[in-house]
Short mmCIF file of C-alpha atoms in Angstrom, two decimals:
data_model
loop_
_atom_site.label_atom_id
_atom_site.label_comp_id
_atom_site.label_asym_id
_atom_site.label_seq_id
_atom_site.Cartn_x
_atom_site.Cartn_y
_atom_site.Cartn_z
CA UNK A 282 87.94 78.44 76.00
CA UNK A 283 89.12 82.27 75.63
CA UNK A 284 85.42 83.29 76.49
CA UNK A 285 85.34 80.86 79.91
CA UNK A 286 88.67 82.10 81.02
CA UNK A 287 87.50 85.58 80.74
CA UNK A 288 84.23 84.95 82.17
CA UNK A 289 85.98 83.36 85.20
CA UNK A 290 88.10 86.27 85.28
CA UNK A 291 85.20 88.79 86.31
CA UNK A 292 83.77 86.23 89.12
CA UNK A 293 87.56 86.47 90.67
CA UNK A 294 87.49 90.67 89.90
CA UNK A 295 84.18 90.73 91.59
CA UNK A 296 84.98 88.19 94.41
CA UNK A 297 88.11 90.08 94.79
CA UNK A 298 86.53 93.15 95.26
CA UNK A 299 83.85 91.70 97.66
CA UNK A 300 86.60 89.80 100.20
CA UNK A 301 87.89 93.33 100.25
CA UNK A 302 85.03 94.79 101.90
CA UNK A 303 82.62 91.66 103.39
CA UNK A 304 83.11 90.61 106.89
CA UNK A 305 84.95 87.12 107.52
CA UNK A 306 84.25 84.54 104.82
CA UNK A 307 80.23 83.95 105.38
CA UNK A 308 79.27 80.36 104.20
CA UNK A 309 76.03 81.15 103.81
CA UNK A 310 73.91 83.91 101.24
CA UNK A 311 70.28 84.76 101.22
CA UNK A 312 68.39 86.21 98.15
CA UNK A 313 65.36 88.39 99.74
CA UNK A 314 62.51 88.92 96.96
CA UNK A 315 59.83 91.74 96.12
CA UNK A 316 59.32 93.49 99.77
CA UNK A 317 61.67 91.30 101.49
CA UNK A 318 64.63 93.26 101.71
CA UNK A 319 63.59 94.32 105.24
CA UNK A 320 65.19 90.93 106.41
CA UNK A 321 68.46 92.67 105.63
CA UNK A 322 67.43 95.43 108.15
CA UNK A 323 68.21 92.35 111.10
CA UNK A 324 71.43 91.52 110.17
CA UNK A 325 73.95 92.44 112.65
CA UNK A 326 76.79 95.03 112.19
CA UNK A 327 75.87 95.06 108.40
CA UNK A 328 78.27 96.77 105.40
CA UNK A 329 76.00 97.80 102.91
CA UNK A 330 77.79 97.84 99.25
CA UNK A 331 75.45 99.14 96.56
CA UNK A 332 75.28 97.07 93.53
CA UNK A 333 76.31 99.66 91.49
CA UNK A 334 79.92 99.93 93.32
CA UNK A 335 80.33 95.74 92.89
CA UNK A 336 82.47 95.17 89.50
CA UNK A 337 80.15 93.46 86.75
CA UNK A 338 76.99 94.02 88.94
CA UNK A 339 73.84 94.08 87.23
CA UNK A 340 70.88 97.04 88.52
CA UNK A 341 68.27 95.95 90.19
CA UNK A 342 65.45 97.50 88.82
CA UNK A 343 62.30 95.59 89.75
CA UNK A 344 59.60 97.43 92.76
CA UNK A 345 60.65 96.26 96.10
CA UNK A 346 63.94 95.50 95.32
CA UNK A 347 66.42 98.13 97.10
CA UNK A 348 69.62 97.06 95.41
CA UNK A 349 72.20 96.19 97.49
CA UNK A 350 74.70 93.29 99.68
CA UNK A 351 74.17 93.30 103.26
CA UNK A 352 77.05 91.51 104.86
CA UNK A 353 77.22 91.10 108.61
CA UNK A 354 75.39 88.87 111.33
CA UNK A 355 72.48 86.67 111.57
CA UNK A 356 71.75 83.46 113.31
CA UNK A 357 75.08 84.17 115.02
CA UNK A 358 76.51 83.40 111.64
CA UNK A 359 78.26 85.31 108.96
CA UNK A 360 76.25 85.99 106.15
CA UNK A 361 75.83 87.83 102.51
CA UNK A 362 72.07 88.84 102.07
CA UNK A 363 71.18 90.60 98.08
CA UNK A 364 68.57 92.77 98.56
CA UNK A 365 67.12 92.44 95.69
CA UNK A 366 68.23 90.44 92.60
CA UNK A 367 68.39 90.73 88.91
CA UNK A 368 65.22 89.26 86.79
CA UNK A 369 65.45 88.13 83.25
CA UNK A 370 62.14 90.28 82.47
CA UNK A 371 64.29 93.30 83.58
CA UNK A 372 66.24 92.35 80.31
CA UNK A 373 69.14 90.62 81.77
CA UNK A 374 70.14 87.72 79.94
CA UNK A 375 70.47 84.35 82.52
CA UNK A 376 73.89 84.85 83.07
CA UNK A 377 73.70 87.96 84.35
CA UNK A 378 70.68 86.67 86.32
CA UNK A 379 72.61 84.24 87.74
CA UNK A 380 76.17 85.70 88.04
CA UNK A 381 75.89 86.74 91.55
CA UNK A 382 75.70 83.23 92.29
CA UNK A 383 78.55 82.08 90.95
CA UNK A 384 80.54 84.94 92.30
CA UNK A 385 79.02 83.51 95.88
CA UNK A 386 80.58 80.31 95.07
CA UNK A 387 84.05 81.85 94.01
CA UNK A 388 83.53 83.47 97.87
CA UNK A 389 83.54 80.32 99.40
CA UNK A 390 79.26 80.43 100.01
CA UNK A 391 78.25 76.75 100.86
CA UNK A 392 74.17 77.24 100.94
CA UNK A 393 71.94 79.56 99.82
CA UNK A 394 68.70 80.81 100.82
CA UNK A 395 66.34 81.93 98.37
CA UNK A 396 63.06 83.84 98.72
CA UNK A 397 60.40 85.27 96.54
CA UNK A 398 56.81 86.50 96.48
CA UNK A 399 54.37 84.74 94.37
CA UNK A 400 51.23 83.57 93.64
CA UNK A 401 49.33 81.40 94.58
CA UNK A 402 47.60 78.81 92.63
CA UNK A 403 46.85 75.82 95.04
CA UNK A 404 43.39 76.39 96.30
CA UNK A 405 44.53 75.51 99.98
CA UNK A 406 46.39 78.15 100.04
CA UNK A 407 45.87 82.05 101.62
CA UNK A 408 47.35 85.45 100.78
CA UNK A 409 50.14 85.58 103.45
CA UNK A 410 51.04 81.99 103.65
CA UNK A 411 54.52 80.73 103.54
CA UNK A 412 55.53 78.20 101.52
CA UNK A 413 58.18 75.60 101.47
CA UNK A 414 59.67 75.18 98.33
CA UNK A 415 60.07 71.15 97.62
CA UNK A 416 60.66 71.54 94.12
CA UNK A 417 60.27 74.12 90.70
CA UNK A 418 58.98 73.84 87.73
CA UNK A 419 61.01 75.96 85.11
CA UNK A 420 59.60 77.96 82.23
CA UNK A 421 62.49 80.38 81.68
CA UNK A 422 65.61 79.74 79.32
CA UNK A 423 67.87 77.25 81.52
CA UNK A 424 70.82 79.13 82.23
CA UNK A 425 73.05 76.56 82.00
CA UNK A 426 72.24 76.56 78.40
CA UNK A 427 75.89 77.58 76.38
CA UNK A 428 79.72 76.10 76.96
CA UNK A 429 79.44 74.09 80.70
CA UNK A 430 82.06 76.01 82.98
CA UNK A 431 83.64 72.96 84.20
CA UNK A 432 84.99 74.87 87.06
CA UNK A 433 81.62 75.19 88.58
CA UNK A 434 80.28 71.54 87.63
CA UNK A 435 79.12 69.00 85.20
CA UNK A 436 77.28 69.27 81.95
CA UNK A 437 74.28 67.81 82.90
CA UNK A 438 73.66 68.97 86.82
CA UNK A 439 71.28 66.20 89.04
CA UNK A 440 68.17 68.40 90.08
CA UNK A 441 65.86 65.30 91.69
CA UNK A 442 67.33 67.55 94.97
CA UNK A 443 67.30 70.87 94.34
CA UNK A 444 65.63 71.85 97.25
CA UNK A 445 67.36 70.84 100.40
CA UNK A 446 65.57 67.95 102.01
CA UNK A 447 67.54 67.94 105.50
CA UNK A 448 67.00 71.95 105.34
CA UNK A 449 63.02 71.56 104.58
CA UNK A 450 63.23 69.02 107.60
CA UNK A 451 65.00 71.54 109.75
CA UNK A 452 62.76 74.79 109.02
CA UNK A 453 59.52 72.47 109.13
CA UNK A 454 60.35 71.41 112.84
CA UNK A 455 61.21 75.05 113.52
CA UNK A 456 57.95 76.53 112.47
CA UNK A 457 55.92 73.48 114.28
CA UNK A 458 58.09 74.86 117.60
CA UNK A 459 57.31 78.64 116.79
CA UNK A 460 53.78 77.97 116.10
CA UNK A 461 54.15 79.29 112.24
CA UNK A 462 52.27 77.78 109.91
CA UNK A 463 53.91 76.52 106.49
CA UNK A 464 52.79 75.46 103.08
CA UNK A 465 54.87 73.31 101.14
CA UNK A 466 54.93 73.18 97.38
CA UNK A 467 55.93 73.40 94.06
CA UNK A 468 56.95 76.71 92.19
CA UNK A 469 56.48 77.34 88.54
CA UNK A 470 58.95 80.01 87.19
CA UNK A 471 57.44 82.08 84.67
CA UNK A 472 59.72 84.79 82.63
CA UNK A 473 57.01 87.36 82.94
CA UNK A 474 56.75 90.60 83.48
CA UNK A 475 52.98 90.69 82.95
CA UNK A 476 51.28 89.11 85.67
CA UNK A 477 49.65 85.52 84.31
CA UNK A 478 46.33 85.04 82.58
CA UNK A 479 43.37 83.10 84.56
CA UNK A 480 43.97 80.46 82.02
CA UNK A 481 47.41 79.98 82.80
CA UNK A 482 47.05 79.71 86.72
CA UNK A 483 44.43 76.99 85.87
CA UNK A 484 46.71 75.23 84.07
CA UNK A 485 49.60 75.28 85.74
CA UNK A 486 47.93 73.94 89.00
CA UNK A 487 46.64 71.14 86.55
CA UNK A 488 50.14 70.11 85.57
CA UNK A 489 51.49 70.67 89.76
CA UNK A 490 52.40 73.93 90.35
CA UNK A 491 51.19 75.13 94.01
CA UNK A 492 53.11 79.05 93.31
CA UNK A 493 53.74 80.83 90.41
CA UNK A 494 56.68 83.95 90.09
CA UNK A 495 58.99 85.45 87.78
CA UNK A 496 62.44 84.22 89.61
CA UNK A 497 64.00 82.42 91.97
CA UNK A 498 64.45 79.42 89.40
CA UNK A 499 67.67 80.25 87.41
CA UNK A 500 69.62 81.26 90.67
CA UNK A 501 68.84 77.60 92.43
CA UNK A 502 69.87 75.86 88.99
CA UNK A 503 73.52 77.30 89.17
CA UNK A 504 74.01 77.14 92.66
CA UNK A 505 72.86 73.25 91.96
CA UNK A 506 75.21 73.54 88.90
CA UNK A 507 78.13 74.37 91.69
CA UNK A 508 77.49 72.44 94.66
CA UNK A 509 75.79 74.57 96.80
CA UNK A 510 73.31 73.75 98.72
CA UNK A 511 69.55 75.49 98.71
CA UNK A 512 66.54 75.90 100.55
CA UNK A 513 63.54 78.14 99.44
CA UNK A 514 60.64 79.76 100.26
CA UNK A 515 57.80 81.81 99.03
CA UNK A 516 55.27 84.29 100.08
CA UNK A 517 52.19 83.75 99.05
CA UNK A 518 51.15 87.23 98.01
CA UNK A 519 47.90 86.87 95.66
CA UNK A 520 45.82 84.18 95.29
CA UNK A 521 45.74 83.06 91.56
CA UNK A 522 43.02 81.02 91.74
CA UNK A 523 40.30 83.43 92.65
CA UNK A 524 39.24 85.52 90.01
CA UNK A 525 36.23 87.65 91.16
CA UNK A 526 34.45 90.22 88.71
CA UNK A 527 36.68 92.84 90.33
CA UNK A 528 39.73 90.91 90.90
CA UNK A 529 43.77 92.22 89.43
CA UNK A 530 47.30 91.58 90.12
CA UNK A 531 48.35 94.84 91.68
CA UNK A 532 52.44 94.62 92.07
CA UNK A 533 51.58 97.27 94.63
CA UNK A 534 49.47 94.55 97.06
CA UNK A 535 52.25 92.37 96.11
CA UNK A 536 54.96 93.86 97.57
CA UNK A 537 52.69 95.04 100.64
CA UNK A 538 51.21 91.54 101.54
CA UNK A 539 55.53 90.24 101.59
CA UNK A 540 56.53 92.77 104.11
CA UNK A 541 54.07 91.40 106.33
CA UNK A 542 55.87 87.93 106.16
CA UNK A 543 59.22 89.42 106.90
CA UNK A 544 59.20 88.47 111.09
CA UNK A 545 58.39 85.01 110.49
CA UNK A 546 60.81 84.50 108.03
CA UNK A 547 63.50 85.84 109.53
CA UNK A 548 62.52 84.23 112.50
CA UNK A 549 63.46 81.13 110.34
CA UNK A 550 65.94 82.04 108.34
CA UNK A 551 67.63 82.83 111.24
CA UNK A 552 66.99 79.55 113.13
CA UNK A 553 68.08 77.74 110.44
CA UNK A 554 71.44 79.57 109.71
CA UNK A 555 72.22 78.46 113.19
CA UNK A 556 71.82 75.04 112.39
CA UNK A 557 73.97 75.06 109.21
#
């Protein structure tokens, strides 16, 4: 009990702090991936706090990640955007993966948009595409795994939903109106850091995995955990399934082939924040 009440403690010292310097109280918060972080660049009248100024902020370390909350304007909306987040190959442990979220919750955030670049391991699928997340498959430590913060939710969170259904409905009529083409799929969540064996993108297609990355996963389980609700989406970035004589995982080509997905996706990001 002494360990949850300080615990909850830092989300209020770091909500605090953030309610100090955010604009309005934003009901929405997007997590931008490797090379997404130029989505932030679009938000309106933006207040850029480093991470390293937020109380109980982890570093982002990873490539492609700048390290920083945007808060400001998008879809005519008030929003909080991390540039960047906090991996457990970085060697965070989950709840310092996943603390931002609940600090977004203390903040008042109602839904949450993830992102992430990954790879891709259905066959139909092309380096550049972007894919709806319908559901995950996790292979990382749960990070709901210790006391349950009753605060937040219950013990044993329902994830048959964790992706949004009516926000997958929303962003799938916007692209069909836009003329962008989606994917929709699973994503596997992999700890990594080392990018996966041919084996392993074999067989995680073979047991339904469309994507495979090293996040997103623990972030939509708490914000599950505390009500909020979440729609995803990946950039397809390699394509996993491929494996000519010549053929590696660069994280360089990675973070390149992402940025080139940034105007669609905030094209629907943006749609869809006006809809919420």
């Amino acid at each position: 009990m002494d360990y949850e009440m300080n615990q909850m403690t830092t989300y209020q010292e770091t909500a605090a702090y953030l309610s100090s310097r955010i604009q309005g109280k934003p009901e929405t918060a997007i997590i931008l991936g490797s090379g997404l972080g130029a989505l932030a660049d679009r938000i309106a009248g933006a207040v850029t706090i480093p991470y390293h100024d937020i109380p109980h902020f982890a570093r982002s370390t990873a490539a492609g990640h700048k390290g920083n909350l945007i808060s400001g304007t998008l879809g005519g909306k008030q929003v909080l955007a991390m540039q960047g987040r906090f991996h457990y190959y970085e060697g965070y442990n989950m709840q310092q993966v996943t603390y931002p979220v609940r600090v977004m919750k203390c903040l008042g955030v109602k839904n949450l948009l993830v992102s992430n670049a990954a790879g891709g391991i259905n066959p139909t699928f092309k380096m550049g595409d972007l894919m709806l997340i319908r559901d995950h498959i996790n292979m990382m430590p749960n990070p709901l795994v210790g006391a349950n913060d009753e605060t937040f939710g219950v013990r044993f969170p329902d994830m048959t939903r964790a992706y949004d259904r009516e926000f997958i409905r929303i962003v799938e009529t916007l692209a069909a109106s836009h003329g962008i083409p989606l994917k929709k799929g699973v994503y596997v969540g992999l700890t990594g850091p080392s990018f996966e064996t041919p084996a392993e993108y074999t067989f995680y297609g073979r047991v339904g995995g469309d994507a495979i990355g090293m996040s997103t996963v623990p972030e939509v389980i708490v914000a599950r955990h505390a009500g909020i609700r979440v729609f995803g989406m990946s950039v397809i970035t390699n394509e996993g399934y491929h494996f000519a004589d010549d053929y590696v995982n660069d994280g360089a080509d990675v973070i390149a082939a992402a940025r080139q997905a940034t105007e669609s996706m905030t094209l629907l990001f943006s749609a869809l924040i006006q809809r919420m």
